[in-house]
């Protein structure tokens, strides 16, 4: 009785029940969903990929901690979102990307892409893509240097470029590639082959990831399955990747029909490059995508269409990153023009 | 989801949430009478509208069922003595679930009394005019027993030019834990139908539809067996989800009509009554009696003897808690359901006409609910939950920077009826519903200050 009397009465307001799902839980599940993709990357590229992933995660975690200290906020590493950024960032980089540059990318991803805006929930663009965009601009050679996967001894030795010293001229990997590569490795990604040489990589190779490319975007099938897991757990909005694929197909389909020599089929567009990873794990980043039912479709279609336009008519082979960043910037506008009609609103009052 | 809805048999509205029902604790328990508390506190303001005016004096003896207060205005109802006893005070301040203290008539119960209702007289409803029926409803002191506590007679007088064609009877009981309406539908079916008949006559409604959530199909069956042959009253199962029992939602589910924003059901020709209200009216009106007790579900992890109890109006929660053996670990007592009810600060709060349930949580349950509040991650779960298509995320962000007017002028704040779905689903644990209440009250005060 005395214990009861001492207890301070806490007055709560309704609702007094909570759904048993938290931010940490959502973020943790995204990490789970990304683990197989990371695992495949390590299997394919070996030690370099493993250390690359660890370095970006570590860099992101340290940056987050640093900025939390500087701004006097409680350390928010525990919400797992920073781990996701680290994983995603590594997956978009070439497997032999110099580790010090990866650390810089991680710092920029969290510092510039997230912390400056106020941390989780306040960023306006996907932090991982902000980090990648920075290193794309800063280190254009390193980020387009591809190395073959499945080399012998990949679990025992680094790709030489991984261990490049900061601010030294880029290590030339040509000799290493020549000595390790399976026959005919050109370093060209399926997108580059298609764009510049009009050689189409087989759908099977795209699905399984037996192609050249970034550390974690090679196996479209694996990424798709991992994304499905999140969609089924209702921790990812399935409409966004669906809209991205729809948008990509809407524009690449007619182009392909007009000139199949130059323009690849929608299936190739969807399975190649970073589109699958971008659509499943980056475009769906909750913080920077619109929430309105019509807004998510519009947002996804914008990403799909922009990706194809940049790929086909831009100077780069890859367009997903910029497409998503542009769509991120458009997201508030998209949200505001797609507010749903509220219950009981008259026609006149429906516009808002 | 959309695809699943195509195959659903039961009608419903869009969005909403589905919390654990927790109804198994009490759904099978027949309504039992709670003993009379030694002292009863009848607040004069236990309904929406003007408080009632006391008719009795301290020291006066009252008989159970006797009027003790008269309506204080049009939107107000009289009160009747819940017990036979002696009036101790007519302006004693008692705490309310909402917080502020309010004057109440205090009656010391005569323990020796049989507590029979001797007050009242039989009347033949078929000879009463519409006006006399409405007057009889008002005299009964009836308010919406579903929780709104809106005086029942007011809905019977639609404004000029508005006609009520359909009566909707709300048997959804979508709040977790609550089962009192379920029991009323099973045990008081005849009274319910009598009440519907009376209200149909008083409103002139051509048809009546009883909407019951499909987790209570036994109630649907019980009602259908008793329905009159003429077919003007029907009973429909609707999908089990929260807030199906919100009147706007139920109207959408059953009639596919939308109550206009800022309007009332009468604007689209509908009047909505709770099943408990009509079952009580069906019993009280023929005997010209007043509302002196109601069925209350007492449940939750902190209750030793959960059940559906017939509780005299004015019974203090402390007495109720003793009777149902509330656990010593109980630390949160909610009046109403857990989604929309209020936590009480004091067990001196009496049961009033609008209290449909008392839910008691323990420390253990609370620890589970304790979670840090994160910033909004814009997951959109609240948009998918809001039954009226608001954007709670945006409203919440505006509230956090105190742009209360923008919330109202651009994001339809005033259409929010505080069902709590957005707070319930929010993974960041943001108290959105509470933000909206604050914003509304700030806007109200600003308007009052400007006027």
mmCIF file of N, CA, C and O in Angstrom, chain B residues 30-106:
data_model
loop_
_atom_site.group_PDB
_atom_site.id
_atom_site.type_symbol
_atom_site.label_atom_id
_atom_site.label_comp_id
_atom_site.label_asym_id
_atom_site.label_seq_id
_atom_site.Cartn_x
_atom_site.Cartn_y
_atom_site.Cartn_z
ATOM 1 N N UNK B 30 -22.073 -12.762 -18.745
ATOM 2 C CA UNK B 30 -23.366 -12.077 -18.724
ATOM 3 C C UNK B 30 -23.289 -10.849 -17.811
ATOM 4 O O UNK B 30 -22.471 -10.789 -16.890
ATOM 5 N N UNK B 31 -24.147 -9.906 -18.088
ATOM 6 C CA UNK B 31 -24.174 -8.669 -17.304
ATOM 7 C C UNK B 31 -24.573 -8.997 -15.855
ATOM 8 O O UNK B 31 -25.553 -9.703 -15.614
ATOM 9 N N UNK B 32 -23.756 -8.516 -14.918
ATOM 10 C CA UNK B 32 -24.046 -8.730 -13.498
ATOM 11 C C UNK B 32 -24.215 -7.379 -12.825
ATOM 12 O O UNK B 32 -23.612 -6.390 -13.242
ATOM 13 N N UNK B 33 -25.003 -7.368 -11.742
ATOM 14 C CA UNK B 33 -25.198 -6.108 -11.032
ATOM 15 C C UNK B 33 -24.065 -5.883 -10.033
ATOM 16 O O UNK B 33 -23.662 -6.796 -9.327
ATOM 17 N N UNK B 34 -23.561 -4.671 -10.002
ATOM 18 C CA UNK B 34 -22.540 -4.310 -9.022
ATOM 19 C C UNK B 34 -23.265 -3.843 -7.761
ATOM 20 O O UNK B 34 -24.302 -3.193 -7.862
ATOM 21 N N UNK B 35 -22.760 -4.163 -6.586
ATOM 22 C CA UNK B 35 -23.411 -3.660 -5.366
ATOM 23 C C UNK B 35 -23.459 -2.127 -5.343
ATOM 24 O O UNK B 35 -22.719 -1.472 -6.071
ATOM 25 N N UNK B 36 -24.332 -1.602 -4.506
ATOM 26 C CA UNK B 36 -24.448 -0.142 -4.406
ATOM 27 C C UNK B 36 -23.354 0.394 -3.498
ATOM 28 O O UNK B 36 -23.139 -0.124 -2.406
ATOM 29 N N UNK B 37 -22.673 1.424 -3.962
ATOM 30 C CA UNK B 37 -21.630 2.042 -3.140
ATOM 31 C C UNK B 37 -22.285 2.785 -1.982
ATOM 32 O O UNK B 37 -23.418 3.256 -2.105
ATOM 33 N N UNK B 38 -21.622 2.892 -0.832
ATOM 34 C CA UNK B 38 -22.208 3.599 0.322
ATOM 35 C C UNK B 38 -22.471 5.070 0.027
ATOM 36 O O UNK B 38 -23.392 5.657 0.574
ATOM 37 N N UNK B 39 -21.666 5.657 -0.837
ATOM 38 C CA UNK B 39 -21.890 7.054 -1.211
ATOM 39 C C UNK B 39 -21.798 7.178 -2.724
ATOM 40 O O UNK B 39 -20.909 6.584 -3.353
ATOM 41 N N UNK B 40 -22.723 7.930 -3.287
ATOM 42 C CA UNK B 40 -22.830 8.077 -4.739
ATOM 43 C C UNK B 40 -22.607 9.549 -5.091
ATOM 44 O O UNK B 40 -23.114 10.430 -4.403
ATOM 45 N N UNK B 41 -21.830 9.785 -6.144
ATOM 46 C CA UNK B 41 -21.532 11.163 -6.579
ATOM 47 C C UNK B 41 -22.072 11.360 -7.995
ATOM 48 O O UNK B 41 -21.538 10.791 -8.939
ATOM 49 N N UNK B 42 -23.115 12.145 -8.123
ATOM 50 C CA UNK B 42 -23.724 12.358 -9.442
ATOM 51 C C UNK B 42 -23.327 13.741 -9.962
ATOM 52 O O UNK B 42 -23.906 14.750 -9.567
ATOM 53 N N UNK B 43 -22.333 13.815 -10.858
ATOM 54 C CA UNK B 43 -21.942 15.128 -11.381
ATOM 55 C C UNK B 43 -23.092 15.756 -12.177
ATOM 56 O O UNK B 43 -23.846 15.044 -12.840
ATOM 57 N N UNK B 44 -23.205 17.076 -12.078
ATOM 58 C CA UNK B 44 -24.285 17.755 -12.802
ATOM 59 C C UNK B 44 -23.940 17.929 -14.270
ATOM 60 O O UNK B 44 -24.820 18.134 -15.096
ATOM 61 N N UNK B 45 -22.651 17.864 -14.586
ATOM 62 C CA UNK B 45 -22.243 17.989 -15.988
ATOM 63 C C UNK B 45 -21.624 16.676 -16.429
ATOM 64 O O UNK B 45 -20.422 16.520 -16.437
ATOM 65 N N UNK B 46 -22.440 15.700 -16.761
ATOM 66 C CA UNK B 46 -21.890 14.441 -17.270
ATOM 67 C C UNK B 46 -22.354 14.190 -18.689
ATOM 68 O O UNK B 46 -22.367 13.079 -19.173
ATOM 69 N N UNK B 47 -22.753 15.261 -19.360
ATOM 70 C CA UNK B 47 -23.146 15.156 -20.761
ATOM 71 C C UNK B 47 -22.602 16.395 -21.472
ATOM 72 O O UNK B 47 -22.252 17.383 -20.829
ATOM 73 N N UNK B 48 -22.556 16.308 -22.800
ATOM 74 C CA UNK B 48 -22.166 17.481 -23.577
ATOM 75 C C UNK B 48 -23.304 18.498 -23.509
ATOM 76 O O UNK B 48 -24.474 18.143 -23.595
ATOM 77 N N UNK B 49 -22.975 19.763 -23.315
ATOM 78 C CA UNK B 49 -24.005 20.792 -23.226
ATOM 79 C C UNK B 49 -24.034 21.412 -21.834
ATOM 80 O O UNK B 49 -23.129 21.206 -21.023
ATOM 81 N N UNK B 50 -25.105 22.156 -21.548
ATOM 82 C CA UNK B 50 -25.187 22.867 -20.276
ATOM 83 C C UNK B 50 -25.371 21.870 -19.117
ATOM 84 O O UNK B 50 -26.063 20.872 -19.260
ATOM 85 N N UNK B 51 -24.736 22.128 -17.954
ATOM 86 C CA UNK B 51 -24.923 21.243 -16.804
ATOM 87 C C UNK B 51 -26.377 21.267 -16.336
ATOM 88 O O UNK B 51 -27.099 22.249 -16.563
ATOM 89 N N UNK B 52 -26.786 20.186 -15.704
ATOM 90 C CA UNK B 52 -28.144 20.140 -15.152
ATOM 91 C C UNK B 52 -28.207 20.998 -13.886
ATOM 92 O O UNK B 52 -27.178 21.328 -13.296
ATOM 93 N N UNK B 53 -29.441 21.353 -13.498
ATOM 94 C CA UNK B 53 -29.630 22.195 -12.317
ATOM 95 C C UNK B 53 -30.263 21.351 -11.208
ATOM 96 O O UNK B 53 -31.295 20.703 -11.413
ATOM 97 N N UNK B 54 -29.631 21.365 -10.023
ATOM 98 C CA UNK B 54 -30.088 20.512 -8.923
ATOM 99 C C UNK B 54 -31.498 20.896 -8.479
ATOM 100 O O UNK B 54 -31.857 22.073 -8.426
ATOM 101 N N UNK B 55 -32.325 19.877 -8.187
ATOM 102 C CA UNK B 55 -33.688 20.103 -7.700
ATOM 103 C C UNK B 55 -33.823 19.751 -6.224
ATOM 104 O O UNK B 55 -34.864 19.951 -5.632
ATOM 105 N N UNK B 56 -32.770 19.168 -5.659
ATOM 106 C CA UNK B 56 -32.860 18.685 -4.278
ATOM 107 C C UNK B 56 -31.990 19.534 -3.354
ATOM 108 O O UNK B 56 -31.162 20.317 -3.817
ATOM 109 N N UNK B 57 -32.231 19.356 -2.046
ATOM 110 C CA UNK B 57 -31.455 20.106 -1.056
ATOM 111 C C UNK B 57 -30.718 19.125 -0.150
ATOM 112 O O UNK B 57 -31.156 17.990 0.017
ATOM 113 N N UNK B 58 -29.623 19.575 0.470
ATOM 114 C CA UNK B 58 -28.952 18.692 1.423
ATOM 115 C C UNK B 58 -29.923 18.283 2.530
ATOM 116 O O UNK B 58 -30.749 19.073 2.975
ATOM 117 N N UNK B 59 -29.815 17.038 2.955
ATOM 118 C CA UNK B 59 -30.691 16.523 4.004
ATOM 119 C C UNK B 59 -31.965 15.910 3.478
ATOM 120 O O UNK B 59 -32.679 15.226 4.203
ATOM 121 N N UNK B 60 -32.235 16.120 2.196
ATOM 122 C CA UNK B 60 -33.486 15.609 1.626
ATOM 123 C C UNK B 60 -33.351 14.132 1.289
ATOM 124 O O UNK B 60 -32.313 13.683 0.812
ATOM 125 N N UNK B 61 -34.426 13.366 1.570
ATOM 126 C CA UNK B 61 -34.419 11.960 1.190
ATOM 127 C C UNK B 61 -34.819 11.815 -0.261
ATOM 128 O O UNK B 61 -35.714 12.520 -0.735
ATOM 129 N N UNK B 62 -34.148 10.945 -0.990
ATOM 130 C CA UNK B 62 -34.537 10.701 -2.387
ATOM 131 C C UNK B 62 -34.809 9.228 -2.597
ATOM 132 O O UNK B 62 -34.202 8.364 -1.957
ATOM 133 N N UNK B 63 -35.729 8.955 -3.509
ATOM 134 C CA UNK B 63 -36.096 7.581 -3.852
ATOM 135 C C UNK B 63 -35.424 7.243 -5.173
ATOM 136 O O UNK B 63 -35.325 8.093 -6.061
ATOM 137 N N UNK B 64 -34.942 6.034 -5.302
ATOM 138 C CA UNK B 64 -34.242 5.609 -6.512
ATOM 139 C C UNK B 64 -35.121 5.847 -7.741
ATOM 140 O O UNK B 64 -36.267 5.384 -7.788
ATOM 141 N N UNK B 65 -34.601 6.603 -8.714
ATOM 142 C CA UNK B 65 -35.343 6.885 -9.936
ATOM 143 C C UNK B 65 -35.996 8.251 -9.933
ATOM 144 O O UNK B 65 -36.475 8.718 -10.968
ATOM 145 N N UNK B 66 -35.995 8.904 -8.783
ATOM 146 C CA UNK B 66 -36.647 10.224 -8.659
ATOM 147 C C UNK B 66 -35.771 11.296 -9.334
ATOM 148 O O UNK B 66 -34.555 11.269 -9.219
ATOM 149 N N UNK B 67 -36.370 12.267 -10.045
ATOM 150 C CA UNK B 67 -35.553 13.337 -10.631
ATOM 151 C C UNK B 67 -34.869 14.144 -9.530
ATOM 152 O O UNK B 67 -35.504 14.499 -8.532
ATOM 153 N N UNK B 68 -33.576 14.396 -9.711
ATOM 154 C CA UNK B 68 -32.866 15.206 -8.723
ATOM 155 C C UNK B 68 -32.259 16.457 -9.345
ATOM 156 O O UNK B 68 -31.722 17.314 -8.667
ATOM 157 N N UNK B 69 -32.315 16.535 -10.682
ATOM 158 C CA UNK B 69 -31.818 17.737 -11.355
ATOM 159 C C UNK B 69 -32.574 17.882 -12.663
ATOM 160 O O UNK B 69 -32.990 16.883 -13.261
ATOM 161 N N UNK B 70 -32.773 19.135 -13.092
ATOM 162 C CA UNK B 70 -33.488 19.350 -14.353
ATOM 163 C C UNK B 70 -32.508 19.838 -15.415
ATOM 164 O O UNK B 70 -31.425 20.353 -15.091
ATOM 165 N N UNK B 71 -32.912 19.692 -16.686
ATOM 166 C CA UNK B 71 -32.042 20.104 -17.782
ATOM 167 C C UNK B 71 -31.730 21.591 -17.674
ATOM 168 O O UNK B 71 -32.599 22.395 -17.369
ATOM 169 N N UNK B 72 -30.466 21.948 -17.934
ATOM 170 C CA UNK B 72 -30.055 23.345 -17.830
ATOM 171 C C UNK B 72 -30.178 24.100 -19.132
ATOM 172 O O UNK B 72 -29.720 25.236 -19.239
ATOM 173 N N UNK B 73 -30.756 23.504 -20.144
ATOM 174 C CA UNK B 73 -30.897 24.165 -21.448
ATOM 175 C C UNK B 73 -31.392 23.162 -22.459
ATOM 176 O O UNK B 73 -31.759 22.035 -22.103
ATOM 177 N N UNK B 74 -31.386 23.546 -23.746
ATOM 178 C CA UNK B 74 -31.881 22.622 -24.761
ATOM 179 C C UNK B 74 -30.937 21.422 -24.902
ATOM 180 O O UNK B 74 -31.349 20.269 -24.903
ATOM 181 N N UNK B 75 -29.608 21.732 -24.994
ATOM 182 C CA UNK B 75 -28.636 20.637 -25.065
ATOM 183 C C UNK B 75 -28.226 20.278 -23.634
ATOM 184 O O UNK B 75 -27.156 20.614 -23.165
ATOM 185 N N UNK B 76 -29.132 19.632 -22.942
ATOM 186 C CA UNK B 76 -28.898 19.265 -21.546
ATOM 187 C C UNK B 76 -29.960 18.257 -21.158
ATOM 188 O O UNK B 76 -30.987 18.143 -21.842
ATOM 189 N N UNK B 77 -29.698 17.496 -20.106
ATOM 190 C CA UNK B 77 -30.668 16.478 -19.702
ATOM 191 C C UNK B 77 -30.870 16.505 -18.189
ATOM 192 O O UNK B 77 -30.006 16.969 -17.452
ATOM 193 N N UNK B 78 -32.026 16.007 -17.731
ATOM 194 C CA UNK B 78 -32.238 15.896 -16.281
ATOM 195 C C UNK B 78 -31.473 14.714 -15.694
ATOM 196 O O UNK B 78 -30.972 13.871 -16.426
ATOM 197 N N UNK B 79 -31.367 14.692 -14.361
ATOM 198 C CA UNK B 79 -30.714 13.581 -13.659
ATOM 199 C C UNK B 79 -31.733 12.930 -12.739
ATOM 200 O O UNK B 79 -32.661 13.587 -12.255
ATOM 201 N N UNK B 80 -31.508 11.649 -12.467
ATOM 202 C CA UNK B 80 -32.382 10.901 -11.567
ATOM 203 C C UNK B 80 -31.546 10.253 -10.477
ATOM 204 O O UNK B 80 -30.377 9.931 -10.706
ATOM 205 N N UNK B 81 -32.157 10.046 -9.342
ATOM 206 C CA UNK B 81 -31.408 9.485 -8.213
ATOM 207 C C UNK B 81 -31.030 8.037 -8.499
ATOM 208 O O UNK B 81 -31.905 7.206 -8.731
ATOM 209 N N UNK B 82 -29.728 7.712 -8.494
ATOM 210 C CA UNK B 82 -29.320 6.325 -8.768
ATOM 211 C C UNK B 82 -29.580 5.388 -7.590
ATOM 212 O O UNK B 82 -29.585 4.184 -7.782
ATOM 213 N N UNK B 83 -29.760 5.958 -6.397
ATOM 214 C CA UNK B 83 -30.007 5.125 -5.219
ATOM 215 C C UNK B 83 -31.056 5.796 -4.330
ATOM 216 O O UNK B 83 -31.293 6.998 -4.437
ATOM 217 N N UNK B 84 -31.650 4.988 -3.486
ATOM 218 C CA UNK B 84 -32.491 5.546 -2.439
ATOM 219 C C UNK B 84 -31.574 5.918 -1.273
ATOM 220 O O UNK B 84 -30.749 5.094 -0.854
ATOM 221 N N UNK B 85 -31.704 7.154 -0.820
ATOM 222 C CA UNK B 85 -30.786 7.577 0.231
ATOM 223 C C UNK B 85 -31.059 9.007 0.643
ATOM 224 O O UNK B 85 -32.137 9.543 0.372
ATOM 225 N N UNK B 86 -30.064 9.616 1.244
ATOM 226 C CA UNK B 86 -30.233 10.982 1.715
ATOM 227 C C UNK B 86 -29.178 11.872 1.082
ATOM 228 O O UNK B 86 -28.016 11.497 0.984
ATOM 229 N N UNK B 87 -29.604 13.042 0.574
ATOM 230 C CA UNK B 87 -28.690 13.958 -0.099
ATOM 231 C C UNK B 87 -27.771 14.602 0.937
ATOM 232 O O UNK B 87 -28.234 15.154 1.922
ATOM 233 N N UNK B 88 -26.475 14.479 0.704
ATOM 234 C CA UNK B 88 -25.536 15.079 1.639
ATOM 235 C C UNK B 88 -25.146 16.481 1.171
ATOM 236 O O UNK B 88 -24.964 17.402 1.946
ATOM 237 N N UNK B 89 -24.990 16.636 -0.148
ATOM 238 C CA UNK B 89 -24.542 17.918 -0.680
ATOM 239 C C UNK B 89 -25.010 18.021 -2.126
ATOM 240 O O UNK B 89 -25.222 17.004 -2.796
ATOM 241 N N UNK B 90 -25.190 19.239 -2.624
ATOM 242 C CA UNK B 90 -25.560 19.388 -4.036
ATOM 243 C C UNK B 90 -24.475 20.110 -4.815
ATOM 244 O O UNK B 90 -24.603 20.306 -6.020
ATOM 245 N N UNK B 91 -23.427 20.557 -4.150
ATOM 246 C CA UNK B 91 -22.369 21.248 -4.898
ATOM 247 C C UNK B 91 -20.983 20.772 -4.476
ATOM 248 O O UNK B 91 -20.032 21.516 -4.462
ATOM 249 N N UNK B 92 -20.912 19.516 -4.113
ATOM 250 C CA UNK B 92 -19.628 18.907 -3.765
ATOM 251 C C UNK B 92 -18.787 18.779 -5.034
ATOM 252 O O UNK B 92 -19.277 18.328 -6.059
ATOM 253 N N UNK B 93 -17.496 19.196 -4.958
ATOM 254 C CA UNK B 93 -16.664 19.114 -6.164
ATOM 255 C C UNK B 93 -16.022 17.734 -6.272
ATOM 256 O O UNK B 93 -15.346 17.285 -5.355
ATOM 257 N N UNK B 94 -16.272 17.083 -7.405
ATOM 258 C CA UNK B 94 -15.614 15.792 -7.634
ATOM 259 C C UNK B 94 -14.711 15.909 -8.864
ATOM 260 O O UNK B 94 -15.006 16.661 -9.795
ATOM 261 N N UNK B 95 -13.600 15.155 -8.871
ATOM 262 C CA UNK B 95 -12.757 15.165 -10.063
ATOM 263 C C UNK B 95 -13.460 14.434 -11.213
ATOM 264 O O UNK B 95 -14.319 13.588 -10.974
ATOM 265 N N UNK B 96 -13.113 14.781 -12.422
ATOM 266 C CA UNK B 96 -13.643 14.085 -13.595
ATOM 267 C C UNK B 96 -12.487 13.418 -14.319
ATOM 268 O O UNK B 96 -11.323 13.753 -14.091
ATOM 269 N N UNK B 97 -12.836 12.512 -15.196
ATOM 270 C CA UNK B 97 -11.793 11.835 -15.960
ATOM 271 C C UNK B 97 -11.010 12.848 -16.796
ATOM 272 O O UNK B 97 -9.813 12.711 -17.000
ATOM 273 N N UNK B 98 -11.704 13.895 -17.246
ATOM 274 C CA UNK B 98 -11.050 14.896 -18.075
ATOM 275 C C UNK B 98 -10.128 15.797 -17.260
ATOM 276 O O UNK B 98 -9.298 16.504 -17.816
ATOM 277 N N UNK B 99 -10.283 15.818 -15.937
ATOM 278 C CA UNK B 99 -9.386 16.603 -15.111
ATOM 279 C C UNK B 99 -10.073 17.562 -14.164
ATOM 280 O O UNK B 99 -10.108 17.320 -12.960
ATOM 281 N N UNK B 100 -10.655 18.660 -14.677
ATOM 282 C CA UNK B 100 -11.175 19.681 -13.774
ATOM 283 C C UNK B 100 -12.304 19.159 -12.886
ATOM 284 O O UNK B 100 -13.074 18.301 -13.291
ATOM 285 N N UNK B 101 -12.366 19.701 -11.689
ATOM 286 C CA UNK B 101 -13.428 19.269 -10.767
ATOM 287 C C UNK B 101 -14.754 19.895 -11.163
ATOM 288 O O UNK B 101 -14.792 20.980 -11.752
ATOM 289 N N UNK B 102 -15.820 19.190 -10.848
ATOM 290 C CA UNK B 102 -17.133 19.654 -11.260
ATOM 291 C C UNK B 102 -18.114 19.389 -10.121
ATOM 292 O O UNK B 102 -17.957 18.417 -9.376
ATOM 293 N N UNK B 103 -19.136 20.253 -9.933
ATOM 294 C CA UNK B 103 -20.074 20.037 -8.832
ATOM 295 C C UNK B 103 -20.904 18.779 -9.027
ATOM 296 O O UNK B 103 -21.270 18.440 -10.155
ATOM 297 N N UNK B 104 -21.183 18.108 -7.928
ATOM 298 C CA UNK B 104 -21.966 16.880 -7.995
ATOM 299 C C UNK B 104 -22.924 16.815 -6.821
ATOM 300 O O UNK B 104 -22.684 17.409 -5.771
ATOM 301 N N UNK B 105 -24.032 16.089 -7.049
ATOM 302 C CA UNK B 105 -24.954 15.807 -5.953
ATOM 303 C C UNK B 105 -24.455 14.540 -5.270
ATOM 304 O O UNK B 105 -24.221 13.526 -5.930
ATOM 305 N N UNK B 106 -24.260 14.634 -3.945
ATOM 306 C CA UNK B 106 -23.755 13.475 -3.203
ATOM 307 C C UNK B 106 -24.905 12.857 -2.423
ATOM 308 O O UNK B 106 -25.627 13.555 -1.723
#
